[in-house]
Amino acid sequence: MSPHEDLPGALHGIKVIDLAGTVATGYCGKLFADHGADVLLVEPQEGCPTRRLPPFAPGVPAPEASGMHAYLSANKRSVVCPDRAALMALASGAALVIDDRPGRDRPLTLDELEHCSADGVLLSITWFGQTGPYRGYAGSDGVCQALTSQIDWLGEPDGPPVMPGGYQAQIIAGMTAFVASMGQILARELGNVSGPGHLDVSVLESNLCFSEIEALRGFAGKPTRERLGVNRFRATYPLGIYPCRDGWLGVTVLTPSQWNAFCELLGFDDLAAVERYQQSLERLQDADKLDARIQGRVARESAGDLAKRGQALRIPLTIVPTMDQLFDVDQFVERGAFADVTHPDLGALRLPTSPFRLHAMPAASGGEVARLGADTEAALQQAGCAL
C-alpha cells in the first residue's frame, strides 16, 4: 500500500457499488478504490465479465486467471449477492451505484436506490447512452473507435482503417464516469442538488474527445481528413516512429525551431537552410525523400541517446519501449507509476497506479485482489442480512 498508509484516502467514507463488472465500470471503480473509497464489486455466481478477459495466467483456473480483472479490482471487495433483498441492503448508504444497462432493465432502479440511499447516485455506463436510436445496440471498443472516426485516418491510403485493439474506449469512459460522478457528488455536498440522481455516461461520446480536430475542421467546411499512410499526418511532419540500432524513436516536429533543432541533432544543416522546410506542410510534400534521409541517419544511432540529446534541444522525442521495458522507464520509476498488486492465485503483478496525484492524500500504491465472493459473508453481515 501507500507509504502514507496511516492516512485515509481522499475518498474514505464513500461507498461505491459496481453491479456490472465491465472494463468501463471497473476502471471507474478502480479510481474510487485507489483513493480510499469502499468499493463493492457485486458479482454473479460465475463472476463478473472482466474475469473472462485475457491475459490469463497459465495454470490458474477460472475465474481467477485474468490479469485484466486483477488490474481493475485491487482493493475492492468481491461479493456474490444471493437475492434482491440482499442487494438492497448492500446498497444502503451508497454514494454511487454503477450499472451498464440502457433503459429500464437494470438491477437496481432509481426508486429502489432512493429507499437504500436517499442521496445516492445511479451511474449507468453504457455503449451509447440512455437515449437515441443506438441505445439498445451492441457495442465494443472497436465500434466506438470506428464510429467516432478515430480509425478512419489511420492506415495506408488504399487499405482499410487500422483498429488499435484493446480496451482504450472503455478506459476513457471509466475516467469520464469518475469525473462525472465526483461532480455529481460534489453538487450534492454543496447543496446544489438533493435526492437520488441518474448519471448517463456513453462510452461512444466519451471518445469523441479524440475527434476534436476533425470537428474544428468541419467549421471551415473542409472535407474529412485524408488518410496519408502509416506515420503520416497532415499539419505535422515528421511525426512518426523510426527504427534505430537498438529500438524505436518516436518523433514529433512541428514548429520551425523544432525542425531546426532536429536538423542540428542529425547533422542536416542543408535541410535546415531550405526556406520552405520551415513550414510543416511543405516538409510533408517531400516526406518520402526526407524519410529516406532520416531513417538512414537514425538507424546507426541509439534511440535512448537520440531522445536525451533531442530533449536537451527541446525537440519532442522519445524512445518507444517494449512492454517488458516499460517498468524500467526512469520517469515511471521515479514517480511510482507501477506497484505490486497481489492475488492469492496469481501472486504479485506489477500494475499501473493512479494516474493523478492529490495533495497530501496519496492514492493506494499496490494492494490486493479478492477472489470471487471472498467478502460475501462479511459484507452481508455488515449490511444486516441473515446468512
Tab-separated table of C-alpha atoms in Angstrom:
chain	number	residue	atom	x	y	z
A	1	MET	CA	0.000	0.000	0.000
A	2	SER	CA	0.971	3.675	0.104
A	3	PRO	CA	3.979	4.781	2.177
A	4	HIS	CA	1.422	7.059	3.858
A	5	GLU	CA	-0.929	4.167	4.599
A	6	ASP	CA	-1.686	5.635	8.031
A	7	LEU	CA	-3.535	8.452	6.219
A	8	PRO	CA	-7.045	7.828	4.903
A	9	GLY	CA	-7.561	8.236	1.178
A	10	ALA	CA	-9.241	11.340	-0.128
A	11	LEU	CA	-12.466	9.420	-0.768
A	12	HIS	CA	-12.507	7.485	2.504
A	13	GLY	CA	-16.108	7.205	3.711
A	14	ILE	CA	-17.609	6.968	0.214
A	15	LYS	CA	-19.303	3.686	-0.633
A	16	VAL	CA	-19.458	2.552	-4.275
A	17	ILE	CA	-21.341	-0.479	-5.614
A	18	ASP	CA	-20.410	-1.888	-9.043
A	19	LEU	CA	-23.190	-4.125	-10.367
A	20	ALA	CA	-21.728	-4.561	-13.863
A	21	GLY	CA	-18.074	-5.554	-13.661
A	22	THR	CA	-17.167	-4.341	-17.155
A	23	VAL	CA	-13.891	-2.670	-18.076
A	24	ALA	CA	-15.554	0.758	-18.061
A	25	THR	CA	-17.311	0.336	-14.714
A	26	GLY	CA	-14.264	-1.455	-13.332
A	27	TYR	CA	-11.901	1.396	-14.180
A	28	CYS	CA	-14.290	3.968	-12.729
A	29	GLY	CA	-14.498	1.920	-9.539
A	30	LYS	CA	-10.724	1.414	-9.532
A	31	LEU	CA	-10.153	5.174	-9.330
A	32	PHE	CA	-12.540	5.364	-6.373
A	33	ALA	CA	-10.806	2.416	-4.667
A	34	ASP	CA	-7.338	3.857	-5.356
A	35	HIS	CA	-8.322	6.946	-3.393
A	36	GLY	CA	-9.835	5.228	-0.393
A	37	ALA	CA	-13.490	4.583	-1.239
A	38	ASP	CA	-15.108	1.330	-0.154
A	39	VAL	CA	-15.871	-0.328	-3.496
A	40	LEU	CA	-18.015	-3.469	-3.573
A	41	LEU	CA	-17.940	-5.489	-6.773
A	42	VAL	CA	-21.239	-7.384	-6.707
A	43	GLU	CA	-20.759	-10.456	-8.894
A	44	PRO	CA	-22.898	-13.309	-10.190
A	45	GLN	CA	-22.006	-16.865	-9.214
A	46	GLU	CA	-19.772	-17.289	-12.296
A	47	GLY	CA	-18.009	-13.980	-11.734
A	48	CYS	CA	-18.215	-10.614	-13.479
A	49	PRO	CA	-17.306	-10.089	-17.177
A	50	THR	CA	-13.761	-8.819	-16.560
A	51	ARG	CA	-12.826	-12.209	-15.091
A	52	ARG	CA	-13.197	-13.640	-18.602
A	53	LEU	CA	-10.785	-11.195	-20.267
A	54	PRO	CA	-7.174	-12.009	-21.222
A	55	PRO	CA	-4.349	-12.098	-20.445
A	56	PHE	CA	-4.732	-15.272	-18.411
A	57	ALA	CA	-2.110	-16.681	-16.065
A	58	PRO	CA	-1.056	-20.192	-17.142
A	59	GLY	CA	-2.144	-22.951	-14.810
A	60	VAL	CA	-4.608	-20.798	-12.853
A	61	PRO	CA	-8.227	-21.967	-13.218
A	62	ALA	CA	-11.140	-19.652	-13.955
A	63	PRO	CA	-12.436	-17.371	-12.599
A	64	GLU	CA	-9.162	-16.175	-11.024
A	65	ALA	CA	-6.795	-16.247	-14.006
A	66	SER	CA	-7.473	-12.844	-15.596
A	67	GLY	CA	-4.740	-10.241	-15.345
A	68	MET	CA	-7.142	-7.605	-16.665
A	69	HIS	CA	-9.533	-8.279	-13.821
A	70	ALA	CA	-6.681	-8.041	-11.316
A	71	TYR	CA	-5.659	-4.657	-12.725
A	72	LEU	CA	-9.175	-3.268	-12.358
A	73	SER	CA	-10.021	-4.826	-8.998
A	74	ALA	CA	-7.264	-4.161	-6.462
A	75	ASN	CA	-8.565	-3.014	-3.068
A	76	LYS	CA	-12.186	-3.769	-3.939
A	77	ARG	CA	-14.420	-6.230	-2.110
A	78	SER	CA	-15.964	-9.117	-4.059
A	79	VAL	CA	-19.488	-10.075	-3.051
A	80	VAL	CA	-21.778	-12.713	-4.568
A	81	CYS	CA	-25.244	-11.402	-3.844
A	82	PRO	CA	-27.887	-14.090	-3.193
A	83	ASP	CA	-31.048	-12.094	-3.916
A	84	ARG	CA	-32.603	-8.677	-4.462
A	85	ALA	CA	-33.226	-8.067	-0.759
A	86	ALA	CA	-29.517	-8.563	-0.090
A	87	LEU	CA	-28.678	-6.191	-2.943
A	88	MET	CA	-30.899	-3.525	-1.429
A	89	ALA	CA	-29.162	-3.997	1.903
A	90	LEU	CA	-25.695	-3.804	0.362
A	91	ALA	CA	-26.632	-0.557	-1.404
A	92	SER	CA	-27.701	1.074	1.848
A	93	GLY	CA	-25.791	4.315	2.295
A	94	ALA	CA	-24.014	4.010	-1.050
A	95	ALA	CA	-22.946	7.262	-2.644
A	96	LEU	CA	-22.761	5.618	-6.058
A	97	VAL	CA	-24.264	2.518	-7.676
A	98	ILE	CA	-22.881	1.642	-11.093
A	99	ASP	CA	-24.554	-0.432	-13.811
A	100	ASP	CA	-24.235	-0.942	-17.575
A	101	ARG	CA	-27.878	-1.145	-18.624
A	102	PRO	CA	-29.721	1.096	-21.071
A	103	GLY	CA	-33.392	1.827	-20.471
A	104	ARG	CA	-35.278	0.413	-17.519
A	105	ASP	CA	-33.795	-3.089	-17.442
A	106	ARG	CA	-31.347	-2.522	-14.598
A	107	PRO	CA	-30.613	-4.486	-11.422
A	108	LEU	CA	-31.482	-1.554	-9.146
A	109	THR	CA	-33.913	1.164	-10.147
A	110	LEU	CA	-33.659	4.798	-9.153
A	111	ASP	CA	-36.734	4.423	-6.943
A	112	GLU	CA	-35.175	1.440	-5.188
A	113	LEU	CA	-31.931	3.352	-4.710
A	114	GLU	CA	-33.859	6.168	-3.043
A	115	HIS	CA	-35.055	3.698	-0.396
A	116	CYS	CA	-31.487	2.457	0.121
A	117	SER	CA	-29.627	5.758	-0.048
A	118	ALA	CA	-31.613	8.969	-0.144
A	119	ASP	CA	-28.756	10.935	-1.738
A	120	GLY	CA	-27.252	8.128	-3.777
A	121	VAL	CA	-26.317	8.430	-7.422
A	122	LEU	CA	-27.130	5.782	-10.025
A	123	LEU	CA	-24.416	5.767	-12.681
A	124	SER	CA	-25.057	3.955	-15.964
A	125	ILE	CA	-22.031	3.482	-18.233
A	126	THR	CA	-23.395	2.100	-21.489
A	127	TRP	CA	-22.049	1.904	-25.024
A	128	PHE	CA	-24.398	4.515	-26.489
A	129	GLY	CA	-26.193	6.194	-23.596
A	130	GLN	CA	-29.742	6.048	-22.298
A	131	THR	CA	-31.363	7.792	-25.256
A	132	GLY	CA	-31.117	7.885	-29.035
A	133	PRO	CA	-31.627	5.294	-31.765
A	134	TYR	CA	-28.479	3.353	-30.814
A	135	ARG	CA	-29.200	2.963	-27.116
A	136	GLY	CA	-30.034	-0.739	-27.407
A	137	TYR	CA	-27.269	-1.583	-29.874
A	138	ALA	CA	-24.454	-3.950	-29.022
A	139	GLY	CA	-21.126	-2.175	-28.722
A	140	SER	CA	-17.412	-2.726	-28.339
A	141	ASP	CA	-14.278	-0.636	-28.032
A	142	GLY	CA	-13.709	-1.051	-31.761
A	143	VAL	CA	-17.253	0.020	-32.609
A	144	CYS	CA	-16.832	3.227	-30.598
A	145	GLN	CA	-13.416	3.945	-32.103
A	146	ALA	CA	-14.844	3.432	-35.587
A	147	LEU	CA	-17.988	5.488	-35.027
A	148	THR	CA	-16.017	8.472	-33.665
A	149	SER	CA	-13.780	8.408	-36.785
A	150	GLN	CA	-10.656	7.740	-34.714
A	151	ILE	CA	-9.564	4.972	-37.054
A	152	ASP	CA	-10.752	6.389	-40.374
A	153	TRP	CA	-7.478	8.225	-40.967
A	154	LEU	CA	-5.121	5.507	-39.661
A	155	GLY	CA	-3.503	3.139	-42.147
A	156	GLU	CA	-2.342	3.011	-45.745
A	157	PRO	CA	-4.159	5.317	-48.202
A	158	ASP	CA	-5.529	2.417	-50.260
A	159	GLY	CA	-6.030	-0.017	-47.391
A	160	PRO	CA	-8.545	-0.396	-44.582
A	161	PRO	CA	-8.522	1.725	-41.434
A	162	VAL	CA	-6.318	0.317	-38.661
A	163	MET	CA	-8.010	-0.926	-35.483
A	164	PRO	CA	-5.824	-0.492	-32.374
A	165	GLY	CA	-7.406	-3.284	-30.314
A	166	GLY	CA	-7.579	-3.339	-26.525
A	167	TYR	CA	-9.987	-1.607	-24.163
A	168	GLN	CA	-8.971	2.037	-24.578
A	169	ALA	CA	-12.501	3.248	-25.308
A	170	GLN	CA	-13.858	1.743	-22.085
A	171	ILE	CA	-10.945	3.023	-20.019
A	172	ILE	CA	-11.613	6.563	-21.252
A	173	ALA	CA	-15.300	6.094	-20.448
A	174	GLY	CA	-14.410	4.900	-16.947
A	175	MET	CA	-12.300	8.007	-16.377
A	176	THR	CA	-15.116	10.179	-17.753
A	177	ALA	CA	-17.598	8.492	-15.442
A	178	PHE	CA	-15.306	9.023	-12.439
A	179	VAL	CA	-15.094	12.750	-13.175
A	180	ALA	CA	-18.848	12.983	-13.735
A	181	SER	CA	-19.566	11.079	-10.521
A	182	MET	CA	-17.317	13.341	-8.480
A	183	GLY	CA	-19.083	16.363	-9.974
A	184	GLN	CA	-22.466	14.925	-9.019
A	185	ILE	CA	-21.301	14.021	-5.512
A	186	LEU	CA	-19.776	17.490	-5.048
A	187	ALA	CA	-23.006	19.135	-6.211
A	188	ARG	CA	-24.862	17.149	-3.558
A	189	GLU	CA	-22.367	18.113	-0.857
A	190	LEU	CA	-22.695	21.791	-1.833
A	191	GLY	CA	-26.453	21.570	-1.563
A	192	ASN	CA	-26.987	22.325	-5.249
A	193	VAL	CA	-28.917	19.104	-5.802
A	194	SER	CA	-30.755	16.716	-3.498
A	195	GLY	CA	-32.241	13.269	-3.649
A	196	PRO	CA	-31.122	10.401	-5.869
A	197	GLY	CA	-29.825	11.178	-9.327
A	198	HIS	CA	-29.124	9.263	-12.513
A	199	LEU	CA	-25.849	9.811	-14.383
A	200	ASP	CA	-25.818	8.809	-18.048
A	201	VAL	CA	-22.325	8.143	-19.473
A	202	SER	CA	-21.876	6.987	-23.046
A	203	VAL	CA	-18.688	5.141	-23.989
A	204	LEU	CA	-19.145	6.407	-27.539
A	205	GLU	CA	-19.443	10.070	-26.583
A	206	SER	CA	-16.608	9.799	-24.058
A	207	ASN	CA	-14.355	9.030	-27.026
A	208	LEU	CA	-15.429	11.987	-29.136
A	209	CYS	CA	-12.656	13.941	-27.418
A	210	PHE	CA	-10.243	12.158	-29.774
A	211	SER	CA	-12.052	13.597	-32.796
A	212	GLU	CA	-11.872	17.263	-31.795
A	213	ILE	CA	-9.504	18.300	-34.604
A	214	GLU	CA	-11.862	16.982	-37.241
A	215	ALA	CA	-14.781	18.765	-35.565
A	216	LEU	CA	-12.922	22.078	-35.814
A	217	ARG	CA	-12.065	21.398	-39.456
A	218	GLY	CA	-15.763	20.935	-40.040
A	219	PHE	CA	-16.435	24.557	-39.075
A	220	ALA	CA	-14.306	25.631	-42.020
A	221	GLY	CA	-16.311	23.453	-44.367
A	222	LYS	CA	-13.316	21.286	-45.149
A	223	PRO	CA	-13.583	17.583	-46.018
A	224	THR	CA	-12.789	14.710	-43.699
A	225	ARG	CA	-9.086	14.187	-43.060
A	226	GLU	CA	-7.340	12.356	-45.876
A	227	ARG	CA	-5.528	9.162	-44.970
A	228	LEU	CA	-1.881	9.731	-45.872
A	229	GLY	CA	-0.305	6.453	-44.753
A	230	VAL	CA	1.394	4.959	-41.724
A	231	ASN	CA	3.043	7.644	-39.556
A	232	ARG	CA	1.872	10.384	-41.917
A	233	PHE	CA	-0.405	13.081	-40.543
A	234	ARG	CA	-1.456	16.354	-42.074
A	235	ALA	CA	-0.041	19.528	-40.467
A	236	THR	CA	2.837	17.762	-38.709
A	237	TYR	CA	5.932	16.272	-40.316
A	238	PRO	CA	7.939	14.426	-39.211
A	239	LEU	CA	5.513	12.719	-36.854
A	240	GLY	CA	6.157	9.020	-36.556
A	241	ILE	CA	8.301	6.135	-35.399
A	242	TYR	CA	11.787	5.477	-36.801
A	243	PRO	CA	13.956	2.374	-36.317
A	244	CYS	CA	17.285	2.890	-34.533
A	245	ARG	CA	20.041	0.359	-33.967
A	246	ASP	CA	18.654	-0.625	-30.547
A	247	GLY	CA	14.937	0.122	-30.745
A	248	TRP	CA	12.490	2.721	-31.977
A	249	LEU	CA	12.416	6.509	-31.750
A	250	GLY	CA	9.171	8.493	-31.584
A	251	VAL	CA	9.466	11.858	-33.330
A	252	THR	CA	7.205	14.923	-33.354
A	253	VAL	CA	8.495	18.036	-35.134
A	254	LEU	CA	6.031	20.855	-35.740
A	255	THR	CA	7.460	24.350	-35.214
A	256	PRO	CA	10.337	25.927	-37.150
A	257	SER	CA	12.516	25.922	-34.026
A	258	GLN	CA	11.880	22.196	-33.531
A	259	TRP	CA	12.725	21.476	-37.167
A	260	ASN	CA	15.971	23.427	-36.972
A	261	ALA	CA	16.921	21.686	-33.723
A	262	PHE	CA	16.078	18.305	-35.282
A	263	CYS	CA	18.342	19.102	-38.221
A	264	GLU	CA	21.081	20.092	-35.771
A	265	LEU	CA	20.660	16.803	-33.909
A	266	LEU	CA	21.042	14.764	-37.086
A	267	GLY	CA	23.617	16.991	-38.774
A	268	PHE	CA	21.268	18.065	-41.567
A	269	ASP	CA	22.458	21.655	-41.937
A	270	ASP	CA	21.463	21.684	-45.626
A	271	LEU	CA	17.849	20.827	-44.773
A	272	ALA	CA	17.677	23.489	-42.089
A	273	ALA	CA	18.709	26.037	-44.710
A	274	VAL	CA	15.787	25.195	-47.016
A	275	GLU	CA	13.375	28.097	-46.548
A	276	ARG	CA	10.176	26.254	-47.366
A	277	TYR	CA	11.006	23.475	-44.888
A	278	GLN	CA	10.292	25.934	-42.112
A	279	GLN	CA	6.648	25.028	-42.757
A	280	SER	CA	5.460	21.582	-41.688
A	281	LEU	CA	3.065	21.193	-44.612
A	282	GLU	CA	5.888	21.916	-47.034
A	283	ARG	CA	8.034	19.240	-45.416
A	284	LEU	CA	5.126	16.834	-45.738
A	285	GLN	CA	5.146	17.324	-49.503
A	286	ASP	CA	8.687	15.869	-49.570
A	287	ALA	CA	8.055	13.227	-46.891
A	288	ASP	CA	9.308	10.276	-48.947
A	289	LYS	CA	12.614	11.974	-49.706
A	290	LEU	CA	13.063	13.286	-46.153
A	291	ASP	CA	12.107	9.962	-44.584
A	292	ALA	CA	14.850	8.202	-46.519
A	293	ARG	CA	17.458	10.559	-45.059
A	294	ILE	CA	16.058	10.471	-41.525
A	295	GLN	CA	15.810	6.682	-41.492
A	296	GLY	CA	19.292	6.254	-42.884
A	297	ARG	CA	20.713	8.564	-40.221
A	298	VAL	CA	18.909	7.323	-37.097
A	299	ALA	CA	19.417	3.633	-37.985
A	300	ARG	CA	23.041	3.993	-36.820
A	301	GLU	CA	22.130	5.665	-33.522
A	302	SER	CA	20.822	4.627	-30.114
A	303	ALA	CA	17.174	5.594	-29.618
A	304	GLY	CA	17.786	6.453	-25.977
A	305	ASP	CA	20.769	8.658	-26.800
A	306	LEU	CA	18.897	10.491	-29.556
A	307	ALA	CA	15.909	11.029	-27.264
A	308	LYS	CA	18.049	12.527	-24.486
A	309	ARG	CA	20.067	14.749	-26.809
A	310	GLY	CA	16.931	15.762	-28.663
A	311	GLN	CA	15.087	16.682	-25.493
A	312	ALA	CA	18.068	18.835	-24.476
A	313	LEU	CA	17.431	20.726	-27.729
A	314	ARG	CA	13.687	20.976	-26.842
A	315	ILE	CA	12.547	18.515	-29.506
A	316	PRO	CA	9.624	16.211	-28.583
A	317	LEU	CA	11.440	12.879	-28.979
A	318	THR	CA	11.048	9.664	-27.022
A	319	ILE	CA	12.066	6.064	-27.004
A	320	VAL	CA	9.337	3.534	-27.794
A	321	PRO	CA	9.755	0.897	-25.082
A	322	THR	CA	8.582	-2.658	-25.464
A	323	MET	CA	6.079	-3.874	-22.899
A	324	ASP	CA	8.773	-5.624	-20.861
A	325	GLN	CA	10.891	-2.421	-20.865
A	326	LEU	CA	8.007	-0.273	-19.690
A	327	PHE	CA	8.588	-0.927	-15.995
A	328	ASP	CA	12.163	0.382	-16.213
A	329	VAL	CA	11.395	3.745	-17.827
A	330	ASP	CA	13.043	6.170	-15.401
A	331	GLN	CA	10.108	8.597	-15.393
A	332	PHE	CA	7.752	5.830	-14.284
A	333	VAL	CA	10.222	4.533	-11.692
A	334	GLU	CA	10.746	7.968	-10.144
A	335	ARG	CA	7.023	8.696	-9.864
A	336	GLY	CA	5.989	5.234	-8.700
A	337	ALA	CA	3.733	4.749	-11.717
A	338	PHE	CA	3.739	0.955	-11.199
A	339	ALA	CA	3.282	-1.001	-7.997
A	340	ASP	CA	2.803	-4.625	-6.978
A	341	VAL	CA	-0.747	-5.872	-6.672
A	342	THR	CA	-1.117	-9.291	-5.053
A	343	HIS	CA	-3.660	-12.007	-5.777
A	344	PRO	CA	-3.902	-15.262	-3.813
A	345	ASP	CA	-3.672	-17.323	-7.025
A	346	LEU	CA	-1.754	-15.063	-9.409
A	347	GLY	CA	0.881	-13.894	-6.951
A	348	ALA	CA	2.353	-10.401	-7.419
A	349	LEU	CA	1.581	-8.398	-10.547
A	350	ARG	CA	3.251	-5.112	-11.462
A	351	LEU	CA	0.383	-2.814	-12.466
A	352	PRO	CA	-0.227	0.923	-13.041
A	353	THR	CA	-1.130	3.102	-10.066
A	354	SER	CA	-3.493	6.095	-10.014
A	355	PRO	CA	-2.866	8.458	-12.953
A	356	PHE	CA	-3.123	11.575	-10.776
A	357	ARG	CA	-1.610	12.768	-7.501
A	358	LEU	CA	-3.701	14.583	-4.903
A	359	HIS	CA	-2.101	16.946	-2.426
A	360	ALA	CA	-1.403	15.368	0.983
A	361	MET	CA	-3.806	12.489	0.282
A	362	PRO	CA	-1.894	9.813	-1.598
A	363	ALA	CA	-3.612	7.077	-3.542
A	364	ALA	CA	-3.091	3.434	-2.733
A	365	SER	CA	0.106	2.058	-4.221
A	366	GLY	CA	-0.490	-1.581	-4.992
A	367	GLY	CA	-2.931	-3.583	-2.923
A	368	GLU	CA	-4.769	-6.905	-3.008
A	369	VAL	CA	-7.271	-8.503	-5.360
A	370	ALA	CA	-10.085	-10.536	-3.826
A	371	ARG	CA	-11.096	-13.961	-5.064
A	372	LEU	CA	-14.646	-14.282	-6.352
A	373	GLY	CA	-17.025	-13.876	-3.419
A	374	ALA	CA	-14.250	-13.592	-0.821
A	375	ASP	CA	-16.040	-10.775	1.021
A	376	THR	CA	-19.601	-12.058	0.708
A	377	GLU	CA	-20.113	-13.207	4.291
A	378	ALA	CA	-18.558	-10.132	5.882
A	379	ALA	CA	-20.364	-7.695	3.586
A	380	LEU	CA	-23.763	-9.309	4.107
A	381	GLN	CA	-23.279	-9.392	7.863
A	382	GLN	CA	-22.288	-5.723	7.813
A	383	ALA	CA	-25.416	-4.979	5.777
A	384	GLY	CA	-27.562	-6.819	8.332
A	385	CYS	CA	-28.509	-9.719	6.080
A	386	ALA	CA	-29.185	-13.145	7.506
A	387	LEU	CA	-26.800	-15.742	6.048
